[in-house]
Amino acid sequence: MDSLKKIKNELKKAIIGQEKMIDALLIGLITEGHILIEGIPGVAKTTAVKTLGKILNLDFKRIQFTPDLIPSDILGGEIYIIEKDEFRVKKGPIFTNLLLADEINRAPAKVQSALLEAMQERQVTIGEHTFYLDRPFLVMATLNPIEEEGVYHLPEAQLDRFIMKVIVDYPSDEEEYEILKLVVQREGFGNEEGKKPEEPQQVATKEDILELRERLKSIHIDREVEQYIVNLTMATRNPEKYGINKEYIRLGLSPRATINLYKVSKAVALLNEKDYVTPSDVLMYVKEVFRHRFLISFKGEAEGITTDHIIDMIVEKVPMP
């Protein structure tokens, strides 16, 4: 069985539903992109990353972002050793393979920005020392959408570092029942006798992830599909060309959006066990790639227009090859 399918099957032993979140984590791993997840507490965000670490035998660390956090709490710093009369670098929790930045919008901009170098350059500078992070390195940051007090808006430069923003909703009725059964059986609260649910097991290694990244390069994408990706991005900068009210968009997408949609489209094809990209692969995660990268104007906000509404308009108006 393909290693991606094995990983996904093991994740489903711990997570019921949430296909978008599971696929997003896998896409982030094989494209070297970071994932931003917005969802209420208790929808398996932490469980997903922790389980992924177990399945791949990767280091996992979690940072709970709070208003009193400082950059050294994430990166580490230099400490003075009295006995040796010297400074020594103590590495912070960012030195891991999988980092869960929980409720990232609870920390001020100075702390959020501490992640920028690590996310983009895969390195951390502490004093005069620069350390390269081990590969693979994935940041999954979560946003709590229900809090309004004590939260800080993420800067656009920070948001642009995430390859996708996934919105996690409530599970369905059937999924909720399956979650209940899974948890009560696993924790021994069930009335029924029988064996406990199967626990996720390690089925791959970091070497398998690096091999998948190499396979990603061989996924074919036609010139017409590449141009389609470019046209989708350009429609946020020149919306009037496609019959979209330009007064709704304050700031269009940067070239990083085009590059990331290209990478994600290839990863979707790989997840679906194909060696080529189709326009439907491009559209499958276009909202997740685009929604956090451009700004709606005050006029658009006043009329209840969201980034997802604009993306729907763009997908409808831009001709598909």
PDB file of C-alpha atoms in Angstrom:
ATOM      1  CA  MET A   1       0.000   0.000   0.000  1.00  0.00           C
ATOM      2  CA  ASP A   2       1.196   3.515  -0.809  1.00  0.00           C
ATOM      3  CA  SER A   3       2.724   5.247   2.229  1.00  0.00           C
ATOM      4  CA  LEU A   4       0.296   8.197   1.947  1.00  0.00           C
ATOM      5  CA  LYS A   5      -2.677   5.840   2.098  1.00  0.00           C
ATOM      6  CA  LYS A   6      -1.179   4.018   5.078  1.00  0.00           C
ATOM      7  CA  ILE A   7      -0.636   7.287   6.957  1.00  0.00           C
ATOM      8  CA  LYS A   8      -4.185   8.444   6.212  1.00  0.00           C
ATOM      9  CA  ASN A   9      -5.678   5.126   7.353  1.00  0.00           C
ATOM     10  CA  GLU A  10      -3.809   5.343  10.659  1.00  0.00           C
ATOM     11  CA  LEU A  11      -4.934   8.936  11.209  1.00  0.00           C
ATOM     12  CA  LYS A  12      -8.543   7.839  10.765  1.00  0.00           C
ATOM     13  CA  LYS A  13      -8.162   5.465  13.705  1.00  0.00           C
ATOM     14  CA  ALA A  14      -7.881   8.507  15.991  1.00  0.00           C
ATOM     15  CA  ILE A  15      -9.872  11.135  14.066  1.00  0.00           C
ATOM     16  CA  ILE A  16     -13.453  10.723  12.884  1.00  0.00           C
ATOM     17  CA  GLY A  17     -14.320  12.809   9.834  1.00  0.00           C
ATOM     18  CA  GLN A  18     -12.341  16.064   9.322  1.00  0.00           C
ATOM     19  CA  GLU A  19     -11.111  14.941   5.878  1.00  0.00           C
ATOM     20  CA  LYS A  20     -10.015  18.467   4.969  1.00  0.00           C
ATOM     21  CA  MET A  21      -7.817  18.759   8.044  1.00  0.00           C
ATOM     22  CA  ILE A  22      -6.256  15.324   7.525  1.00  0.00           C
ATOM     23  CA  ASP A  23      -5.517  15.994   3.854  1.00  0.00           C
ATOM     24  CA  ALA A  24      -4.197  19.466   4.697  1.00  0.00           C
ATOM     25  CA  LEU A  25      -1.675  18.007   7.148  1.00  0.00           C
ATOM     26  CA  LEU A  26      -0.465  15.517   4.545  1.00  0.00           C
ATOM     27  CA  ILE A  27      -0.276  18.222   1.868  1.00  0.00           C
ATOM     28  CA  GLY A  28       1.678  20.437   4.256  1.00  0.00           C
ATOM     29  CA  LEU A  29       4.168  17.631   4.930  1.00  0.00           C
ATOM     30  CA  ILE A  30       4.853  16.786   1.298  1.00  0.00           C
ATOM     31  CA  THR A  31       4.975  20.408   0.076  1.00  0.00           C
ATOM     32  CA  GLU A  32       6.974  21.744   3.048  1.00  0.00           C
ATOM     33  CA  GLY A  33       4.138  24.171   3.776  1.00  0.00           C
ATOM     34  CA  HIS A  34       2.628  25.247   7.085  1.00  0.00           C
ATOM     35  CA  ILE A  35      -1.057  24.951   7.943  1.00  0.00           C
ATOM     36  CA  LEU A  36      -3.353  27.440   9.682  1.00  0.00           C
ATOM     37  CA  ILE A  37      -6.511  25.897  11.138  1.00  0.00           C
ATOM     38  CA  GLU A  38      -9.491  27.852  12.400  1.00  0.00           C
ATOM     39  CA  GLY A  39     -11.985  26.011  14.529  1.00  0.00           C
ATOM     40  CA  ILE A  40     -13.666  25.878  17.907  1.00  0.00           C
ATOM     41  CA  PRO A  41     -11.955  23.963  20.735  1.00  0.00           C
ATOM     42  CA  GLY A  42     -12.472  20.207  20.843  1.00  0.00           C
ATOM     43  CA  VAL A  43     -12.538  19.301  17.133  1.00  0.00           C
ATOM     44  CA  ALA A  44      -9.369  17.125  17.211  1.00  0.00           C
ATOM     45  CA  LYS A  45      -6.796  19.698  16.061  1.00  0.00           C
ATOM     46  CA  THR A  46      -4.240  18.717  18.713  1.00  0.00           C
ATOM     47  CA  THR A  47      -5.044  15.022  18.321  1.00  0.00           C
ATOM     48  CA  ALA A  48      -4.389  15.230  14.573  1.00  0.00           C
ATOM     49  CA  VAL A  49      -0.849  16.606  14.877  1.00  0.00           C
ATOM     50  CA  LYS A  50       0.070  14.418  17.840  1.00  0.00           C
ATOM     51  CA  THR A  51      -1.164  11.300  16.038  1.00  0.00           C
ATOM     52  CA  LEU A  52       0.733  12.265  12.888  1.00  0.00           C
ATOM     53  CA  GLY A  53       3.934  12.457  14.918  1.00  0.00           C
ATOM     54  CA  LYS A  54       3.311   8.971  16.303  1.00  0.00           C
ATOM     55  CA  ILE A  55       2.545   7.495  12.873  1.00  0.00           C
ATOM     56  CA  LEU A  56       5.762   8.916  11.374  1.00  0.00           C
ATOM     57  CA  ASN A  57       7.942   8.649  14.501  1.00  0.00           C
ATOM     58  CA  LEU A  58       8.555  12.400  14.378  1.00  0.00           C
ATOM     59  CA  ASP A  59       9.247  14.777  17.259  1.00  0.00           C
ATOM     60  CA  PHE A  60       6.156  16.709  18.304  1.00  0.00           C
ATOM     61  CA  LYS A  61       5.900  19.782  20.515  1.00  0.00           C
ATOM     62  CA  ARG A  62       2.979  22.001  21.470  1.00  0.00           C
ATOM     63  CA  ILE A  63       3.133  25.661  22.451  1.00  0.00           C
ATOM     64  CA  GLN A  64       0.117  27.264  24.086  1.00  0.00           C
ATOM     65  CA  PHE A  65       0.229  30.885  22.960  1.00  0.00           C
ATOM     66  CA  THR A  66      -0.665  33.396  25.688  1.00  0.00           C
ATOM     67  CA  PRO A  67      -0.348  37.197  25.993  1.00  0.00           C
ATOM     68  CA  ASP A  68       2.643  36.930  28.356  1.00  0.00           C
ATOM     69  CA  LEU A  69       4.698  34.725  26.023  1.00  0.00           C
ATOM     70  CA  ILE A  70       8.053  36.127  24.800  1.00  0.00           C
ATOM     71  CA  PRO A  71      10.089  35.090  21.705  1.00  0.00           C
ATOM     72  CA  SER A  72      12.690  33.177  23.729  1.00  0.00           C
ATOM     73  CA  ASP A  73       9.904  30.931  25.051  1.00  0.00           C
ATOM     74  CA  ILE A  74       9.619  29.655  21.479  1.00  0.00           C
ATOM     75  CA  LEU A  75      13.113  29.980  20.027  1.00  0.00           C
ATOM     76  CA  GLY A  76      15.271  29.508  23.111  1.00  0.00           C
ATOM     77  CA  GLY A  77      18.113  31.782  24.195  1.00  0.00           C
ATOM     78  CA  GLU A  78      21.560  32.131  25.647  1.00  0.00           C
ATOM     79  CA  ILE A  79      22.019  31.256  29.307  1.00  0.00           C
ATOM     80  CA  TYR A  80      25.053  32.074  31.422  1.00  0.00           C
ATOM     81  CA  ILE A  81      26.868  29.134  33.022  1.00  0.00           C
ATOM     82  CA  ILE A  82      28.535  30.503  36.166  1.00  0.00           C
ATOM     83  CA  GLU A  83      30.820  27.505  36.736  1.00  0.00           C
ATOM     84  CA  LYS A  84      32.305  27.766  33.249  1.00  0.00           C
ATOM     85  CA  ASP A  85      32.021  31.558  32.877  1.00  0.00           C
ATOM     86  CA  GLU A  86      30.425  31.196  29.459  1.00  0.00           C
ATOM     87  CA  PHE A  87      27.143  31.542  27.619  1.00  0.00           C
ATOM     88  CA  ARG A  88      25.422  28.457  26.278  1.00  0.00           C
ATOM     89  CA  VAL A  89      22.500  28.236  23.868  1.00  0.00           C
ATOM     90  CA  LYS A  90      19.406  26.533  25.188  1.00  0.00           C
ATOM     91  CA  LYS A  91      17.135  25.556  22.310  1.00  0.00           C
ATOM     92  CA  GLY A  92      13.411  26.204  22.549  1.00  0.00           C
ATOM     93  CA  PRO A  93      10.437  24.032  21.532  1.00  0.00           C
ATOM     94  CA  ILE A  94      10.635  25.197  17.921  1.00  0.00           C
ATOM     95  CA  PHE A  95      13.405  22.636  17.424  1.00  0.00           C
ATOM     96  CA  THR A  96      11.133  19.777  16.475  1.00  0.00           C
ATOM     97  CA  ASN A  97       9.541  18.199  13.387  1.00  0.00           C
ATOM     98  CA  LEU A  98       5.891  18.960  14.142  1.00  0.00           C
ATOM     99  CA  LEU A  99       5.039  22.125  16.032  1.00  0.00           C
ATOM    100  CA  LEU A 100       1.507  22.881  17.184  1.00  0.00           C
ATOM    101  CA  ALA A 101       1.156  26.626  17.750  1.00  0.00           C
ATOM    102  CA  ASP A 102      -2.093  26.511  19.691  1.00  0.00           C
ATOM    103  CA  GLU A 103      -4.276  29.653  19.580  1.00  0.00           C
ATOM    104  CA  ILE A 104      -1.512  31.643  17.885  1.00  0.00           C
ATOM    105  CA  ASN A 105      -3.660  34.789  17.886  1.00  0.00           C
ATOM    106  CA  ARG A 106      -3.487  34.992  21.703  1.00  0.00           C
ATOM    107  CA  ALA A 107       0.148  36.164  21.592  1.00  0.00           C
ATOM    108  CA  PRO A 108       1.263  39.664  20.522  1.00  0.00           C
ATOM    109  CA  ALA A 109       2.859  40.398  17.135  1.00  0.00           C
ATOM    110  CA  LYS A 110       6.416  40.271  18.503  1.00  0.00           C
ATOM    111  CA  VAL A 111       5.935  36.643  19.512  1.00  0.00           C
ATOM    112  CA  GLN A 112       4.079  35.706  16.321  1.00  0.00           C
ATOM    113  CA  SER A 113       6.917  37.204  14.281  1.00  0.00           C
ATOM    114  CA  ALA A 114       9.421  34.981  16.086  1.00  0.00           C
ATOM    115  CA  LEU A 115       8.108  32.149  13.935  1.00  0.00           C
ATOM    116  CA  LEU A 116       8.731  33.924  10.608  1.00  0.00           C
ATOM    117  CA  GLU A 117      12.391  33.000  10.102  1.00  0.00           C
ATOM    118  CA  ALA A 118      11.801  29.390  11.107  1.00  0.00           C
ATOM    119  CA  MET A 119       8.761  29.013   8.845  1.00  0.00           C
ATOM    120  CA  GLN A 120      10.375  30.576   5.783  1.00  0.00           C
ATOM    121  CA  GLU A 121      14.087  29.819   6.080  1.00  0.00           C
ATOM    122  CA  ARG A 122      13.906  26.633   8.179  1.00  0.00           C
ATOM    123  CA  GLN A 123      16.486  28.119  10.514  1.00  0.00           C
ATOM    124  CA  VAL A 124      16.618  29.911  13.867  1.00  0.00           C
ATOM    125  CA  THR A 125      19.050  32.624  14.939  1.00  0.00           C
ATOM    126  CA  ILE A 126      19.862  32.881  18.643  1.00  0.00           C
ATOM    127  CA  GLY A 127      22.395  35.581  19.447  1.00  0.00           C
ATOM    128  CA  GLU A 128      25.288  35.084  17.016  1.00  0.00           C
ATOM    129  CA  HIS A 129      24.393  31.461  16.309  1.00  0.00           C
ATOM    130  CA  THR A 130      22.240  30.149  13.468  1.00  0.00           C
ATOM    131  CA  PHE A 131      20.751  26.664  13.704  1.00  0.00           C
ATOM    132  CA  TYR A 132      19.090  24.758  10.887  1.00  0.00           C
ATOM    133  CA  LEU A 133      15.876  22.932  11.696  1.00  0.00           C
ATOM    134  CA  ASP A 134      15.546  19.221  11.117  1.00  0.00           C
ATOM    135  CA  ARG A 135      13.443  18.115   8.132  1.00  0.00           C
ATOM    136  CA  PRO A 136      10.566  17.652   7.850  1.00  0.00           C
ATOM    137  CA  PHE A 137       9.441  20.751   9.736  1.00  0.00           C
ATOM    138  CA  LEU A 138       5.753  21.606   9.866  1.00  0.00           C
ATOM    139  CA  VAL A 139       3.976  24.317  11.855  1.00  0.00           C
ATOM    140  CA  MET A 140       0.264  23.812  12.403  1.00  0.00           C
ATOM    141  CA  ALA A 141      -1.164  26.931  14.000  1.00  0.00           C
ATOM    142  CA  THR A 142      -4.707  27.138  15.336  1.00  0.00           C
ATOM    143  CA  LEU A 143      -7.041  30.110  15.629  1.00  0.00           C
ATOM    144  CA  ASN A 144      -9.897  30.231  18.087  1.00  0.00           C
ATOM    145  CA  PRO A 145     -12.648  32.142  16.234  1.00  0.00           C
ATOM    146  CA  ILE A 146     -15.003  32.598  19.201  1.00  0.00           C
ATOM    147  CA  GLU A 147     -12.766  34.803  21.346  1.00  0.00           C
ATOM    148  CA  GLU A 148     -12.758  38.567  20.849  1.00  0.00           C
ATOM    149  CA  GLU A 149     -10.916  39.771  23.951  1.00  0.00           C
ATOM    150  CA  GLY A 150      -7.229  39.126  24.506  1.00  0.00           C
ATOM    151  CA  VAL A 151      -6.510  38.193  20.898  1.00  0.00           C
ATOM    152  CA  TYR A 152      -4.162  39.795  18.362  1.00  0.00           C
ATOM    153  CA  HIS A 153      -4.632  39.991  14.608  1.00  0.00           C
ATOM    154  CA  LEU A 154      -2.023  38.006  12.669  1.00  0.00           C
ATOM    155  CA  PRO A 155       0.089  40.277  10.424  1.00  0.00           C
ATOM    156  CA  GLU A 156      -0.333  39.749   6.666  1.00  0.00           C
ATOM    157  CA  ALA A 157       3.353  38.745   6.399  1.00  0.00           C
ATOM    158  CA  GLN A 158       2.726  35.984   8.934  1.00  0.00           C
ATOM    159  CA  LEU A 159      -0.482  34.791   7.274  1.00  0.00           C
ATOM    160  CA  ASP A 160       1.240  34.587   3.897  1.00  0.00           C
ATOM    161  CA  ARG A 161       3.711  32.034   5.312  1.00  0.00           C
ATOM    162  CA  PHE A 162       0.928  29.464   5.679  1.00  0.00           C
ATOM    163  CA  ILE A 163       0.330  27.402   2.573  1.00  0.00           C
ATOM    164  CA  MET A 164      -3.317  26.866   3.535  1.00  0.00           C
ATOM    165  CA  LYS A 165      -5.949  28.060   5.968  1.00  0.00           C
ATOM    166  CA  VAL A 166      -8.443  25.317   6.794  1.00  0.00           C
ATOM    167  CA  ILE A 167     -11.728  26.002   8.570  1.00  0.00           C
ATOM    168  CA  VAL A 168     -12.789  23.067  10.737  1.00  0.00           C
ATOM    169  CA  ASP A 169     -16.498  22.805  11.453  1.00  0.00           C
ATOM    170  CA  TYR A 170     -18.608  20.650  13.769  1.00  0.00           C
ATOM    171  CA  PRO A 171     -18.820  16.931  12.929  1.00  0.00           C
ATOM    172  CA  SER A 172     -22.040  15.524  11.458  1.00  0.00           C
ATOM    173  CA  ASP A 173     -24.562  13.569  13.569  1.00  0.00           C
ATOM    174  CA  GLU A 174     -23.103  10.246  12.445  1.00  0.00           C
ATOM    175  CA  GLU A 175     -19.530  11.392  13.045  1.00  0.00           C
ATOM    176  CA  GLU A 176     -20.452  12.707  16.496  1.00  0.00           C
ATOM    177  CA  TYR A 177     -21.837   9.276  17.410  1.00  0.00           C
ATOM    178  CA  GLU A 178     -18.689   7.541  16.111  1.00  0.00           C
ATOM    179  CA  ILE A 179     -16.528   9.947  18.147  1.00  0.00           C
ATOM    180  CA  LEU A 180     -18.550   9.145  21.259  1.00  0.00           C
ATOM    181  CA  LYS A 181     -18.154   5.401  20.744  1.00  0.00           C
ATOM    182  CA  LEU A 182     -14.436   5.718  20.037  1.00  0.00           C
ATOM    183  CA  VAL A 183     -13.692   7.788  23.145  1.00  0.00           C
ATOM    184  CA  VAL A 184     -15.796   5.831  25.649  1.00  0.00           C
ATOM    185  CA  GLN A 185     -14.362   2.526  24.437  1.00  0.00           C
ATOM    186  CA  ARG A 186     -10.809   3.825  24.447  1.00  0.00           C
ATOM    187  CA  GLU A 187     -11.131   5.271  27.957  1.00  0.00           C
ATOM    188  CA  GLY A 188     -13.051   2.291  29.350  1.00  0.00           C
ATOM    189  CA  PHE A 189     -16.368   4.060  29.982  1.00  0.00           C
ATOM    190  CA  GLY A 190     -18.409   1.855  27.657  1.00  0.00           C
ATOM    191  CA  ASN A 191     -21.011  -0.635  28.838  1.00  0.00           C
ATOM    192  CA  GLU A 192     -20.250  -3.084  26.059  1.00  0.00           C
ATOM    193  CA  GLU A 193     -17.599  -5.712  26.548  1.00  0.00           C
ATOM    194  CA  GLY A 194     -14.999  -6.161  23.853  1.00  0.00           C
ATOM    195  CA  LYS A 195     -11.557  -5.096  22.799  1.00  0.00           C
ATOM    196  CA  LYS A 196     -10.556  -1.463  22.758  1.00  0.00           C
ATOM    197  CA  PRO A 197     -10.352   0.389  19.430  1.00  0.00           C
ATOM    198  CA  GLU A 198      -7.167  -0.119  17.463  1.00  0.00           C
ATOM    199  CA  GLU A 199      -4.503   2.463  18.264  1.00  0.00           C
ATOM    200  CA  PRO A 200      -2.615   4.253  15.460  1.00  0.00           C
ATOM    201  CA  GLN A 201       0.776   2.660  14.770  1.00  0.00           C
ATOM    202  CA  GLN A 202       3.937   3.868  13.098  1.00  0.00           C
ATOM    203  CA  VAL A 203       3.656   3.042   9.398  1.00  0.00           C
ATOM    204  CA  ALA A 204       6.211   5.413   7.860  1.00  0.00           C
ATOM    205  CA  THR A 205       9.317   7.447   8.657  1.00  0.00           C
ATOM    206  CA  LYS A 206      10.708  10.876   7.857  1.00  0.00           C
ATOM    207  CA  GLU A 207      12.594   9.250   4.978  1.00  0.00           C
ATOM    208  CA  ASP A 208       9.247   8.252   3.435  1.00  0.00           C
ATOM    209  CA  ILE A 209       8.080  11.872   3.627  1.00  0.00           C
ATOM    210  CA  LEU A 210      11.260  13.084   1.936  1.00  0.00           C
ATOM    211  CA  GLU A 211      10.766  10.432  -0.771  1.00  0.00           C
ATOM    212  CA  LEU A 212       7.192  11.655  -1.327  1.00  0.00           C
ATOM    213  CA  ARG A 213       8.565  15.160  -1.805  1.00  0.00           C
ATOM    214  CA  GLU A 214      10.771  13.838  -4.572  1.00  0.00           C
ATOM    215  CA  ARG A 215       7.787  12.088  -6.173  1.00  0.00           C
ATOM    216  CA  LEU A 216       5.928  15.401  -6.128  1.00  0.00           C
ATOM    217  CA  LYS A 217       8.429  16.809  -8.629  1.00  0.00           C
ATOM    218  CA  SER A 218       7.490  14.169 -11.202  1.00  0.00           C
ATOM    219  CA  ILE A 219       3.756  15.028 -11.177  1.00  0.00           C
ATOM    220  CA  HIS A 220       2.946  16.446 -14.634  1.00  0.00           C
ATOM    221  CA  ILE A 221       1.030  19.696 -15.076  1.00  0.00           C
ATOM    222  CA  ASP A 222       0.047  21.012 -18.510  1.00  0.00           C
ATOM    223  CA  ARG A 223       0.788  24.524 -19.711  1.00  0.00           C
ATOM    224  CA  GLU A 224      -2.961  25.277 -19.857  1.00  0.00           C
ATOM    225  CA  VAL A 225      -3.439  24.228 -16.230  1.00  0.00           C
ATOM    226  CA  GLU A 226      -0.464  26.336 -15.149  1.00  0.00           C
ATOM    227  CA  GLN A 227      -2.014  29.339 -16.921  1.00  0.00           C
ATOM    228  CA  TYR A 228      -5.323  28.597 -15.200  1.00  0.00           C
ATOM    229  CA  ILE A 229      -3.581  28.827 -11.815  1.00  0.00           C
ATOM    230  CA  VAL A 230      -2.057  32.171 -12.836  1.00  0.00           C
ATOM    231  CA  ASN A 231      -5.435  33.463 -14.058  1.00  0.00           C
ATOM    232  CA  LEU A 232      -7.094  32.599 -10.738  1.00  0.00           C
ATOM    233  CA  THR A 233      -4.491  34.669  -8.900  1.00  0.00           C
ATOM    234  CA  MET A 234      -4.647  37.558 -11.376  1.00  0.00           C
ATOM    235  CA  ALA A 235      -8.420  37.743 -10.964  1.00  0.00           C
ATOM    236  CA  THR A 236      -7.866  39.031  -7.397  1.00  0.00           C
ATOM    237  CA  ARG A 237      -5.674  41.860  -8.748  1.00  0.00           C
ATOM    238  CA  ASN A 238      -7.745  42.728 -11.832  1.00  0.00           C
ATOM    239  CA  PRO A 239     -11.255  41.578 -10.861  1.00  0.00           C
ATOM    240  CA  GLU A 240     -12.996  43.939 -13.305  1.00  0.00           C
ATOM    241  CA  LYS A 241     -11.482  41.899 -16.180  1.00  0.00           C
ATOM    242  CA  TYR A 242     -13.709  39.005 -15.093  1.00  0.00           C
ATOM    243  CA  GLY A 243     -16.802  41.039 -14.229  1.00  0.00           C
ATOM    244  CA  ILE A 244     -16.140  41.168 -10.480  1.00  0.00           C
ATOM    245  CA  ASN A 245     -16.591  44.442  -8.599  1.00  0.00           C
ATOM    246  CA  LYS A 246     -13.041  45.676  -7.914  1.00  0.00           C
ATOM    247  CA  GLU A 247     -14.325  47.808  -5.034  1.00  0.00           C
ATOM    248  CA  TYR A 248     -14.728  44.612  -2.969  1.00  0.00           C
ATOM    249  CA  ILE A 249     -11.001  43.811  -2.930  1.00  0.00           C
ATOM    250  CA  ARG A 250      -8.582  46.050  -1.058  1.00  0.00           C
ATOM    251  CA  LEU A 251      -5.438  44.011  -1.752  1.00  0.00           C
ATOM    252  CA  GLY A 252      -4.983  41.174  -4.247  1.00  0.00           C
ATOM    253  CA  LEU A 253      -2.856  38.044  -3.987  1.00  0.00           C
ATOM    254  CA  SER A 254       0.937  37.957  -4.111  1.00  0.00           C
ATOM    255  CA  PRO A 255       2.969  35.572  -6.343  1.00  0.00           C
ATOM    256  CA  ARG A 256       3.358  33.317  -3.294  1.00  0.00           C
ATOM    257  CA  ALA A 257      -0.330  32.387  -3.722  1.00  0.00           C
ATOM    258  CA  THR A 258       0.312  31.231  -7.298  1.00  0.00           C
ATOM    259  CA  ILE A 259       3.324  29.175  -6.240  1.00  0.00           C
ATOM    260  CA  ASN A 260       1.476  27.581  -3.333  1.00  0.00           C
ATOM    261  CA  LEU A 261      -1.613  26.742  -5.396  1.00  0.00           C
ATOM    262  CA  TYR A 262       0.714  25.070  -7.917  1.00  0.00           C
ATOM    263  CA  LYS A 263       2.340  22.977  -5.154  1.00  0.00           C
ATOM    264  CA  VAL A 264      -0.975  22.081  -3.509  1.00  0.00           C
ATOM    265  CA  SER A 265      -2.486  21.048  -6.859  1.00  0.00           C
ATOM    266  CA  LYS A 266       0.384  18.643  -7.415  1.00  0.00           C
ATOM    267  CA  ALA A 267       0.008  17.281  -3.885  1.00  0.00           C
ATOM    268  CA  VAL A 268      -3.735  16.712  -4.444  1.00  0.00           C
ATOM    269  CA  ALA A 269      -2.922  14.679  -7.557  1.00  0.00           C
ATOM    270  CA  LEU A 270      -0.406  12.648  -5.534  1.00  0.00           C
ATOM    271  CA  LEU A 271      -2.983  12.054  -2.777  1.00  0.00           C
ATOM    272  CA  ASN A 272      -5.392  10.779  -5.431  1.00  0.00           C
ATOM    273  CA  GLU A 273      -2.700   8.463  -6.829  1.00  0.00           C
ATOM    274  CA  LYS A 274      -2.402  10.300 -10.154  1.00  0.00           C
ATOM    275  CA  ASP A 275       0.720  11.421 -12.001  1.00  0.00           C
ATOM    276  CA  TYR A 276      -0.859  14.515 -13.563  1.00  0.00           C
ATOM    277  CA  VAL A 277      -2.836  17.575 -12.423  1.00  0.00           C
ATOM    278  CA  THR A 278      -6.340  18.406 -13.651  1.00  0.00           C
ATOM    279  CA  PRO A 279      -8.292  21.673 -13.198  1.00  0.00           C
ATOM    280  CA  SER A 280     -10.453  19.912 -10.575  1.00  0.00           C
ATOM    281  CA  ASP A 281      -7.284  19.231  -8.544  1.00  0.00           C
ATOM    282  CA  VAL A 282      -6.535  22.963  -8.680  1.00  0.00           C
ATOM    283  CA  LEU A 283     -10.009  23.901  -7.436  1.00  0.00           C
ATOM    284  CA  MET A 284     -10.161  21.328  -4.633  1.00  0.00           C
ATOM    285  CA  TYR A 285      -8.163  23.508  -2.217  1.00  0.00           C
ATOM    286  CA  VAL A 286      -8.231  26.911  -3.927  1.00  0.00           C
ATOM    287  CA  LYS A 287     -10.218  28.411  -1.023  1.00  0.00           C
ATOM    288  CA  GLU A 288      -7.763  27.065   1.534  1.00  0.00           C
ATOM    289  CA  VAL A 289      -4.801  28.520  -0.398  1.00  0.00           C
ATOM    290  CA  PHE A 290      -6.394  31.900  -1.175  1.00  0.00           C
ATOM    291  CA  ARG A 291      -8.720  32.851   1.700  1.00  0.00           C
ATOM    292  CA  HIS A 292      -6.120  34.252   4.121  1.00  0.00           C
ATOM    293  CA  ARG A 293      -3.997  36.112   1.546  1.00  0.00           C
ATOM    294  CA  PHE A 294      -6.104  39.014   0.316  1.00  0.00           C
ATOM    295  CA  LEU A 295      -8.108  41.734   2.000  1.00  0.00           C
ATOM    296  CA  ILE A 296     -11.748  42.636   1.538  1.00  0.00           C
ATOM    297  CA  SER A 297     -12.460  46.367   1.259  1.00  0.00           C
ATOM    298  CA  PHE A 298     -14.567  48.260   3.781  1.00  0.00           C
ATOM    299  CA  LYS A 299     -17.349  48.375   1.187  1.00  0.00           C
ATOM    300  CA  GLY A 300     -17.233  44.592   0.825  1.00  0.00           C
ATOM    301  CA  GLU A 301     -17.285  44.054   4.584  1.00  0.00           C
ATOM    302  CA  ALA A 302     -20.231  46.431   4.920  1.00  0.00           C
ATOM    303  CA  GLU A 303     -22.148  44.362   2.350  1.00  0.00           C
ATOM    304  CA  GLY A 304     -21.287  41.073   4.067  1.00  0.00           C
ATOM    305  CA  ILE A 305     -18.831  39.941   1.399  1.00  0.00           C
ATOM    306  CA  THR A 306     -16.171  37.481   2.595  1.00  0.00           C
ATOM    307  CA  THR A 307     -13.008  36.174   0.963  1.00  0.00           C
ATOM    308  CA  ASP A 308     -14.801  32.867   0.305  1.00  0.00           C
ATOM    309  CA  HIS A 309     -17.528  34.754  -1.579  1.00  0.00           C
ATOM    310  CA  ILE A 310     -14.902  36.429  -3.767  1.00  0.00           C
ATOM    311  CA  ILE A 311     -13.195  33.073  -4.440  1.00  0.00           C
ATOM    312  CA  ASP A 312     -16.551  31.590  -5.484  1.00  0.00           C
ATOM    313  CA  MET A 313     -17.002  34.488  -7.925  1.00  0.00           C
ATOM    314  CA  ILE A 314     -13.490  34.010  -9.307  1.00  0.00           C
ATOM    315  CA  VAL A 315     -13.961  30.259  -9.823  1.00  0.00           C
ATOM    316  CA  GLU A 316     -17.247  30.955 -11.608  1.00  0.00           C
ATOM    317  CA  LYS A 317     -15.870  33.714 -13.853  1.00  0.00           C
ATOM    318  CA  VAL A 318     -12.376  32.473 -14.779  1.00  0.00           C
ATOM    319  CA  PRO A 319     -12.652  30.052 -17.753  1.00  0.00           C
ATOM    320  CA  MET A 320     -11.547  26.508 -16.968  1.00  0.00           C
ATOM    321  CA  PRO A 321      -9.268  24.828 -19.534  1.00  0.00           C
TER     322      PRO A 321
END
